[in-house]
CSV table of C-alpha atoms and ligand atoms in Angstrom, one decimal:
chain,number,residue,atom,x,y,z
A,1,MET,CA,33.2,3.3,138.3
A,2,LYS,CA,33.9,5.6,141.3
A,3,LYS,CA,33.0,4.1,144.7
A,4,GLN,CA,31.7,6.5,147.3
A,5,VAL,CA,33.5,5.0,150.3
A,6,ASN,CA,37.1,5.7,150.8
A,7,ARG,CA,38.5,3.4,153.6
A,8,GLN,CA,41.8,4.4,155.1
A,9,ILE,CA,44.2,3.1,157.7
A,10,LEU,CA,45.6,5.4,160.4
A,11,LEU,CA,48.4,5.1,162.8
A,12,ILE,CA,46.8,5.9,166.2
A,13,LYS,CA,49.5,4.8,168.6
A,14,ARG,CA,53.3,4.5,168.4
A,15,PRO,CA,54.3,0.9,169.0
A,16,VAL,CA,56.7,0.0,171.8
A,17,GLY,CA,58.4,-3.2,170.7
A,18,LEU,CA,56.4,-5.4,168.3
A,19,PRO,CA,53.4,-3.4,166.9
A,20,ASP,CA,49.9,-4.9,167.5
A,21,ASP,CA,46.3,-4.2,166.2
A,22,SER,CA,45.8,-1.4,168.7
A,23,CYS,CA,48.3,0.8,166.9
A,24,PHE,CA,46.0,1.0,163.8
A,25,LYS,CA,42.5,2.2,163.0
A,26,LEU,CA,40.3,1.8,159.9
A,27,THR,CA,38.3,4.9,159.1
A,28,ILE,CA,36.3,6.4,156.2
A,29,SER,CA,36.8,9.6,154.3
A,30,GLU,CA,35.6,11.5,151.3
A,31,ILE,CA,36.8,11.0,147.7
A,32,LEU,CA,37.9,14.3,146.3
A,33,ASP,CA,38.0,15.4,142.6
A,34,PRO,CA,41.4,15.8,140.9
A,35,ALA,CA,42.5,19.3,139.9
A,36,TYR,CA,44.5,20.2,136.8
A,37,GLY,CA,47.7,18.0,136.6
A,38,GLN,CA,46.3,15.5,139.1
A,39,LEU,CA,45.1,12.0,139.0
A,40,LEU,CA,42.4,10.1,140.8
A,41,LEU,CA,43.7,6.6,141.6
A,42,HIS,CA,42.1,3.4,142.8
A,43,THR,CA,44.5,1.4,145.0
A,44,LYS,CA,45.1,-2.2,143.7
A,45,PHE,CA,48.1,-3.5,145.6
A,46,LEU,CA,49.8,-2.2,148.7
A,47,SER,CA,53.3,-3.0,149.9
A,48,VAL,CA,54.1,-3.7,153.6
A,49,ASP,CA,57.8,-3.2,154.3
A,50,PRO,CA,60.0,-3.6,157.3
A,51,TYR,CA,61.4,0.0,157.1
A,52,MET,CA,57.9,1.3,158.0
A,53,ARG,CA,58.5,0.1,161.5
A,54,GLY,CA,61.2,2.8,161.9
A,55,ARG,CA,58.8,5.4,160.7
A,56,MET,CA,56.3,4.5,163.5
A,57,ASN,CA,58.8,5.8,166.1
A,58,ASP,CA,59.0,9.5,166.7
A,59,ARG,CA,62.6,9.6,165.8
A,60,LYS,CA,64.7,11.4,163.2
A,61,SER,CA,65.8,9.1,160.3
A,62,TYR,CA,66.3,9.1,156.6
A,63,VAL,CA,62.5,9.4,156.1
A,64,PRO,CA,60.3,11.5,158.4
A,65,PRO,CA,58.2,9.6,161.0
A,66,PHE,CA,54.5,8.8,160.4
A,67,GLN,CA,52.2,11.3,162.0
A,68,LEU,CA,49.8,10.0,164.7
A,69,ASN,CA,46.1,9.9,163.7
A,70,LYS,CA,47.1,10.4,160.0
A,71,VAL,CA,46.8,7.9,157.2
A,72,LEU,CA,49.8,5.6,156.8
A,73,ASN,CA,51.6,5.6,153.4
A,74,GLY,CA,53.9,3.4,151.5
A,75,SER,CA,54.5,1.9,148.0
A,76,ILE,CA,51.2,1.3,146.2
A,77,VAL,CA,50.2,0.1,142.7
A,78,ALA,CA,47.0,1.9,141.6
A,79,GLU,CA,44.9,2.3,138.5
A,80,VAL,CA,44.2,5.8,137.1
A,81,ILE,CA,40.4,6.2,137.1
A,82,GLU,CA,40.3,9.9,136.2
A,83,SER,CA,43.2,11.9,134.7
A,84,LYS,CA,43.6,15.7,134.5
A,85,SER,CA,47.2,15.2,133.3
A,86,ASN,CA,48.5,14.9,129.7
A,87,SER,CA,51.0,12.2,130.8
A,88,PHE,CA,48.5,9.6,132.1
A,89,ALA,CA,45.3,8.2,130.8
A,90,LYS,CA,42.4,6.4,132.4
A,91,GLY,CA,43.3,2.7,132.8
A,92,ASP,CA,47.0,3.3,133.2
A,93,PHE,CA,48.7,1.6,136.2
A,94,VAL,CA,51.1,3.6,138.3
A,95,VAL,CA,53.4,3.0,141.3
A,96,GLY,CA,54.3,5.5,144.0
A,97,ASN,CA,54.4,6.4,147.6
A,98,LEU,CA,50.7,6.8,148.4
A,99,PRO,CA,48.3,6.7,151.3
A,100,TRP,CA,46.9,3.5,152.6
A,101,GLN,CA,43.4,4.1,151.3
A,102,ASP,CA,41.0,2.9,148.6
A,103,TYR,CA,41.2,6.1,146.5
A,104,SER,CA,43.8,8.9,146.3
A,105,ILE,CA,44.5,12.1,144.5
A,106,THR,CA,48.1,12.6,143.4
A,107,GLY,CA,50.2,14.9,141.3
A,108,GLU,CA,51.4,13.6,138.0
A,109,LYS,CA,55.0,13.8,139.1
A,110,GLN,CA,54.4,11.8,142.3
A,111,VAL,CA,53.9,8.4,140.5
A,112,ARG,CA,55.6,6.4,137.8
A,113,LYS,CA,53.8,4.6,135.0
A,114,ILE,CA,54.1,0.7,135.0
A,115,ASN,CA,54.6,-1.3,131.9
A,116,PRO,CA,52.0,-4.1,132.3
A,117,GLU,CA,53.6,-6.0,129.5
A,118,LEU,CA,56.7,-6.8,131.5
A,119,ALA,CA,55.0,-8.8,134.3
A,120,PRO,CA,51.9,-8.6,136.5
A,121,VAL,CA,51.5,-5.0,137.8
A,122,SER,CA,52.0,-6.2,141.4
A,123,THR,CA,55.7,-6.9,140.7
A,124,ALA,CA,56.2,-3.1,140.6
A,125,LEU,CA,56.2,-3.5,144.4
A,126,GLY,CA,58.6,-6.4,144.5
A,127,VAL,CA,60.9,-7.9,141.9
A,128,LEU,CA,60.5,-5.0,139.5
A,129,GLY,CA,60.2,-2.4,142.2
A,130,MET,CA,61.9,-1.3,145.4
A,131,THR,CA,62.9,-4.7,146.7
A,132,GLY,CA,64.2,-6.2,143.4
A,133,LEU,CA,66.2,-3.0,142.8
A,134,THR,CA,67.6,-3.1,146.4
A,135,ALA,CA,68.9,-6.6,145.7
A,136,TYR,CA,70.2,-5.7,142.2
A,137,PHE,CA,72.2,-2.5,143.2
A,138,GLY,CA,73.2,-3.7,146.7
A,139,LEU,CA,74.7,-7.0,145.4
A,140,LEU,CA,76.1,-5.8,142.0
A,141,ASP,CA,77.3,-2.3,143.0
A,142,ILE,CA,78.6,-2.9,146.5
A,143,GLY,CA,79.0,-6.7,146.6
A,144,GLN,CA,80.7,-6.9,143.1
A,145,PRO,CA,80.2,-10.7,142.9
A,146,GLN,CA,82.9,-12.7,141.0
A,147,LYS,CA,82.5,-16.2,139.6
A,148,ASN,CA,83.0,-19.0,142.2
A,149,GLU,CA,82.9,-16.6,145.1
A,150,THR,CA,80.7,-17.4,148.1
A,151,VAL,CA,77.7,-15.2,148.9
A,152,VAL,CA,75.8,-15.5,152.1
A,153,VAL,CA,72.4,-13.7,152.4
A,154,SER,CA,70.3,-13.4,155.5
A,155,GLY,CA,66.5,-12.9,155.3
A,156,ALA,CA,67.0,-15.1,152.3
A,157,ALA,CA,63.4,-16.1,151.7
A,158,GLY,CA,62.2,-12.5,151.9
A,159,ALA,CA,61.6,-10.1,149.0
A,160,VAL,CA,65.1,-8.8,148.8
A,161,GLY,CA,67.0,-11.9,149.9
A,162,MET,CA,65.5,-14.3,147.4
A,163,ILE,CA,66.5,-12.0,144.5
A,164,VAL,CA,70.0,-11.4,145.9
A,165,GLY,CA,70.6,-15.2,146.0
A,166,GLN,CA,69.4,-15.7,142.5
A,167,ILE,CA,71.4,-12.8,141.0
A,168,ALA,CA,74.4,-14.2,142.8
A,169,LYS,CA,73.7,-17.6,141.1
A,170,ILE,CA,73.4,-15.8,137.7
A,171,ASN,CA,76.9,-14.4,138.4
A,172,GLY,CA,78.3,-17.9,139.0
A,173,CYS,CA,78.6,-17.7,142.8
A,174,HIS,CA,78.2,-20.4,145.5
A,175,VAL,CA,75.1,-19.1,147.4
A,176,VAL,CA,74.1,-19.8,151.0
A,177,GLY,CA,70.8,-18.5,152.5
A,178,ILE,CA,69.8,-18.0,156.1
A,179,ALA,CA,66.1,-18.1,156.8
A,180,GLY,CA,63.7,-19.0,159.6
A,181,SER,CA,61.8,-22.2,158.7
A,182,ASP,CA,62.3,-25.5,157.1
A,183,ILE,CA,59.7,-24.7,154.4
A,184,LYS,CA,61.8,-21.7,153.4
A,185,ILE,CA,65.1,-23.7,153.4
A,186,LYS,CA,63.5,-26.3,151.1
A,187,TYR,CA,62.1,-23.5,148.9
A,188,LEU,CA,65.5,-21.8,148.5
A,189,ILE,CA,67.4,-24.9,147.6
A,190,GLU,CA,64.8,-26.8,145.5
A,191,LYS,CA,62.9,-23.9,143.8
A,192,LEU,CA,65.5,-21.1,143.6
A,193,GLY,CA,68.7,-23.1,143.2
A,194,PHE,CA,70.6,-21.9,146.3
A,195,ASP,CA,73.5,-24.3,147.0
A,196,SER,CA,72.7,-24.5,150.7
A,197,ALA,CA,70.5,-22.8,153.3
A,198,VAL,CA,70.4,-22.8,157.1
A,199,ASN,CA,67.4,-22.4,159.4
A,200,TYR,CA,68.6,-19.9,162.1
A,201,LYS,CA,65.7,-20.7,164.3
A,202,THR,CA,66.3,-24.4,164.8
A,203,ASN,CA,70.1,-24.5,164.3
A,204,THR,CA,72.0,-24.9,167.5
A,205,ASP,CA,75.4,-24.0,166.1
A,206,LEU,CA,75.0,-21.5,163.3
A,207,ARG,CA,78.7,-20.8,162.9
A,208,LYS,CA,79.5,-24.5,162.5
A,209,SER,CA,76.7,-24.9,159.9
A,210,LEU,CA,77.8,-21.9,157.9
A,211,ASN,CA,81.4,-23.0,158.0
A,212,GLU,CA,80.3,-26.3,156.5
A,213,ALA,CA,78.1,-24.7,153.9
A,214,CYS,CA,80.9,-22.3,152.9
A,215,PRO,CA,84.0,-24.4,152.6
A,216,ASN,CA,85.9,-21.5,150.9
A,217,GLY,CA,84.9,-18.9,153.4
A,218,ILE,CA,82.5,-16.0,152.7
A,219,ASP,CA,83.4,-13.3,150.1
A,220,ILE,CA,80.1,-11.4,150.2
A,221,TYR,CA,77.6,-11.1,153.1
A,222,PHE,CA,74.4,-9.4,152.1
A,223,ASP,CA,73.0,-8.3,155.5
A,224,ASN,CA,69.3,-8.0,155.7
A,225,VAL,CA,68.8,-8.8,159.4
A,226,GLY,CA,71.8,-7.7,161.7
A,227,GLY,CA,72.0,-8.9,165.3
A,228,ILE,CA,73.5,-12.2,166.3
A,229,ILE,CA,73.1,-13.7,162.8
A,230,SER,CA,75.3,-11.1,161.3
A,231,ASP,CA,77.8,-11.2,164.1
A,232,THR,CA,78.2,-14.9,163.4
A,233,VAL,CA,78.5,-14.5,159.6
A,234,LEU,CA,81.1,-11.7,160.0
A,235,SER,CA,83.3,-14.1,162.0
A,236,LEU,CA,83.7,-16.2,158.8
A,237,ILE,CA,84.5,-13.6,156.2
A,238,ASN,CA,87.4,-13.8,153.8
A,239,LYS,CA,90.1,-11.3,153.0
A,240,TYR,CA,88.6,-8.5,150.8
A,241,ALA,CA,85.1,-9.5,151.7
A,242,ARG,CA,82.3,-7.1,150.8
A,243,ILE,CA,79.2,-6.5,153.0
A,244,PRO,CA,76.3,-4.6,151.5
A,245,LEU,CA,74.5,-3.4,154.6
A,246,CYS,CA,70.9,-3.5,153.5
A,247,GLY,CA,68.7,-3.9,156.6
A,248,GLN,CA,68.6,-4.8,160.3
A,249,ILE,CA,65.2,-6.3,160.8
A,250,SER,CA,66.2,-8.3,163.9
A,251,LEU,CA,66.6,-4.9,165.7
A,252,TYR,CA,63.6,-2.9,164.5
A,253,ASN,CA,61.4,-3.8,167.4
A,254,GLU,CA,64.1,-3.5,170.1
A,255,THR,CA,63.6,-0.8,172.6
A,256,LEU,CA,67.3,-1.0,173.7
A,257,ILE,CA,69.7,-2.0,170.9
A,258,PRO,CA,71.8,-4.9,172.3
A,259,LEU,CA,75.6,-4.5,172.1
A,260,GLY,CA,77.4,-6.9,169.8
A,261,PRO,CA,81.0,-7.8,169.3
A,262,ARG,CA,83.3,-5.0,168.0
A,263,ILE,CA,83.5,-5.7,164.3
A,264,GLN,CA,86.2,-3.2,163.3
A,265,PRO,CA,89.1,-5.7,163.9
A,266,VAL,CA,87.4,-8.3,161.6
A,267,LEU,CA,86.9,-5.6,158.9
A,268,LEU,CA,90.4,-4.3,159.4
A,269,THR,CA,92.3,-7.6,159.4
A,270,ASN,CA,90.4,-8.8,156.3
A,271,CYS,CA,90.6,-5.5,154.5
A,272,ALA,CA,86.8,-5.9,154.2
A,273,LEU,CA,84.3,-3.3,152.9
A,274,MET,CA,81.0,-2.8,154.8
A,275,LYS,CA,78.8,-0.2,153.1
A,276,GLY,CA,75.3,0.9,154.2
A,277,PHE,CA,73.0,1.9,151.3
A,278,LEU,CA,69.5,3.0,150.5
A,279,VAL,CA,68.0,1.9,147.3
A,280,TYR,CA,67.0,5.5,146.5
A,281,ASN,CA,70.8,6.3,146.2
A,282,TYR,CA,70.4,4.6,142.8
A,283,GLU,CA,67.2,6.3,141.6
A,284,ASP,CA,68.8,7.6,138.5
A,285,ARG,CA,69.7,4.0,137.5
A,286,PHE,CA,66.3,2.4,138.3
A,287,ASP,CA,65.4,2.0,134.5
A,288,GLU,CA,68.6,0.0,134.0
A,289,GLY,CA,67.8,-2.2,137.0
A,290,ILE,CA,64.2,-2.8,136.0
A,291,SER,CA,65.3,-3.7,132.5
A,292,HIS,CA,67.8,-6.3,133.6
A,293,LEU,CA,65.5,-7.8,136.2
A,294,ALA,CA,62.7,-8.0,133.6
A,295,ASP,CA,65.0,-9.7,131.1
A,296,TRP,CA,66.0,-12.3,133.7
A,297,LEU,CA,62.3,-12.9,134.4
A,298,LYS,CA,61.5,-13.3,130.8
A,299,THR,CA,64.4,-15.7,130.2
A,300,LYS,CA,63.4,-17.6,133.4
A,301,LYS,CA,66.8,-17.1,135.0
A,302,LEU,CA,64.9,-15.3,137.9
A,303,LYS,CA,61.9,-16.3,139.8
A,304,TYR,CA,59.8,-14.3,142.3
A,305,ALA,CA,57.3,-15.1,144.9
A,306,GLU,CA,54.5,-13.0,146.3
A,307,ASN,CA,52.6,-13.6,149.6
A,308,ILE,CA,49.2,-12.0,149.0
A,309,VAL,CA,46.8,-11.0,151.8
A,310,GLU,CA,43.4,-9.8,150.7
A,311,GLY,CA,41.7,-6.6,152.0
A,312,LEU,CA,42.9,-3.1,153.1
A,313,GLU,CA,41.6,-3.9,156.6
A,314,ASN,CA,44.2,-6.7,156.8
A,315,ALA,CA,47.2,-4.5,155.9
A,316,PRO,CA,48.3,-4.0,159.6
A,317,LYS,CA,48.2,-7.8,160.2
A,318,ALA,CA,50.3,-8.3,157.0
A,319,PHE,CA,52.8,-5.7,158.2
A,320,ILE,CA,53.1,-7.3,161.7
A,321,GLY,CA,53.5,-10.7,160.1
A,322,LEU,CA,56.8,-9.6,158.5
A,323,PHE,CA,58.4,-9.8,162.0
A,324,ALA,CA,57.2,-13.4,162.5
A,325,GLY,CA,58.5,-14.4,159.1
A,326,GLU,CA,55.0,-15.2,157.7
A,327,ASN,CA,56.0,-14.4,154.1
A,328,ILE,CA,57.9,-16.1,151.4
A,329,GLY,CA,58.9,-13.4,148.9
A,330,LYS,CA,57.2,-10.0,148.7
A,331,GLN,CA,54.4,-9.4,151.2
A,332,ILE,CA,51.6,-7.6,149.3
A,333,VAL,CA,48.0,-6.6,150.3
A,334,LYS,CA,45.5,-6.9,147.5
A,335,ILE,CA,42.8,-4.3,147.8
A,336,SER,CA,39.5,-5.9,146.9
B,401,LIG,P1,60.6,-9.1,153.9
B,401,LIG,O1,60.3,-9.7,152.6
B,401,LIG,O2,59.6,-8.3,154.5
B,401,LIG,O3,61.2,-10.2,154.8
B,401,LIG,C1,61.4,-10.0,156.1
B,401,LIG,C2,61.9,-11.3,156.6
B,401,LIG,O4,62.8,-11.1,157.7
B,401,LIG,C3,60.8,-12.2,157.3
B,401,LIG,O5,60.0,-12.9,156.4
B,401,LIG,C4,61.6,-13.0,158.3
B,401,LIG,O6,61.9,-14.2,157.7
B,401,LIG,C5,62.9,-12.2,158.5
B,401,LIG,N1,62.9,-11.7,159.9
B,401,LIG,C6,62.0,-11.1,160.6
B,401,LIG,N2,62.4,-10.9,161.9
B,401,LIG,C7,63.6,-11.4,161.9
B,401,LIG,C8,64.6,-11.5,163.0
B,401,LIG,N3,64.3,-11.1,164.2
B,401,LIG,N4,65.8,-12.1,162.7
B,401,LIG,C9,66.1,-12.6,161.5
B,401,LIG,N5,65.2,-12.5,160.4
B,401,LIG,C10,64.0,-11.9,160.7
B,401,LIG,O7,61.9,-8.1,153.9
B,401,LIG,P2,62.5,-7.4,152.7
B,401,LIG,O8,61.6,-6.5,152.1
B,401,LIG,O9,63.2,-8.5,151.9
B,401,LIG,O10,63.7,-6.6,153.5
B,401,LIG,C11,64.8,-7.3,154.0
B,401,LIG,C12,65.6,-6.3,154.7
B,401,LIG,O11,66.1,-5.3,153.8
B,401,LIG,C13,64.9,-5.5,155.8
B,401,LIG,O12,65.8,-5.3,156.9
B,401,LIG,C14,64.5,-4.2,155.2
B,401,LIG,O13,64.4,-3.2,156.1
B,401,LIG,C15,65.8,-4.0,154.3
B,401,LIG,N6,65.5,-3.2,153.1
B,401,LIG,C16,66.5,-2.2,152.9
B,401,LIG,C17,66.4,-1.4,151.8
B,401,LIG,C18,67.4,-0.4,151.5
B,401,LIG,O14,67.2,0.5,150.7
B,401,LIG,N7,68.5,-0.5,152.2
B,401,LIG,C19,65.3,-1.6,150.8
B,401,LIG,C20,64.4,-2.7,151.1
B,401,LIG,C21,64.5,-3.4,152.2
B,401,LIG,P3,62.5,-15.5,158.5
B,401,LIG,O15,61.4,-16.5,158.5
B,401,LIG,O16,63.7,-15.9,157.8
B,401,LIG,O17,62.8,-15.0,159.9
């Protein structure tokens, strides 16, 4: 049944530093009818992701900035409530880059159908979606993990990090996570089978603790956070280390990027590979990634966690919470 109110969230101010509530506004708009080849969608789950912070700046990047006073957009799982396309039927679930609003009209080529038999549809935003695929391709394609190697992952209790650590375990590696609370450390070791984990917020000598946790040095560093944490990890890498450069969340709210140590000598003397990547580089292999991740879920080799906040109106808060580490696993907003 179609509702007549279409709530939406706009970006009304570009944040300087950490965003706050004043950057966002909830408004109401009309619900339009789909034209030929289009779908009318009802938003069910919305993903908040750290990269969105970069899009809030008026700066050129790999995706265009969000427009002021326009509806935000991001990864969304929605249900088709009216279809004027031969490829989709009413009741199908889809995932795509869609506006932060209750109802949207989209073209049939702008969304991908979700198979609800694989796992709950919300996983299309996490373990069977962008963040799971990021972990899968970044670790396996760039990291190339070998049995008994040591893998360190930062942001380890986040959506990408927790999948990276578990895929590394599936590949027979010694896995060490870095995260920001004792609850997360306990979770990584006791629930996800990490060999060790370090709380970077309370640890007074991160280098020493990592050295102890990685008695054979570090072969792969999956970098989700950048900054001082990554400077410290890089000082402990082994010869031929691989560093999938996935994210730099510790720097996203900085107005002036702090200078770090020069890392080229460490990379050079260790013949190490550091490679930045975007998950969309692997778009033509997404089906392969989803199929492996779904198999591991089915055989219980892989676990996932979702941190669910209820209500479209709480999406900005959920987004801001990423920078305080409020989530374990994928941060999702459920639209009631
Ligand atoms: P997430 O689930 O949203 O987790 C973010 C976590 O980062 C937070 O829970 C927090 O945990 C940690 N964090 C926040 N501020 C931090 C800081 N100043 N220093 C250290 N840790 C901090 O994130 P995600 O979706 O897994 O993404 C992880 C990283 O990968 C992000 O940098 C993101 O931009 C990047 N990413 C890249 C791609 C790609 O295609 N390259 C795709 C997806 C994501 P703590 O409690 O541990 O601080």
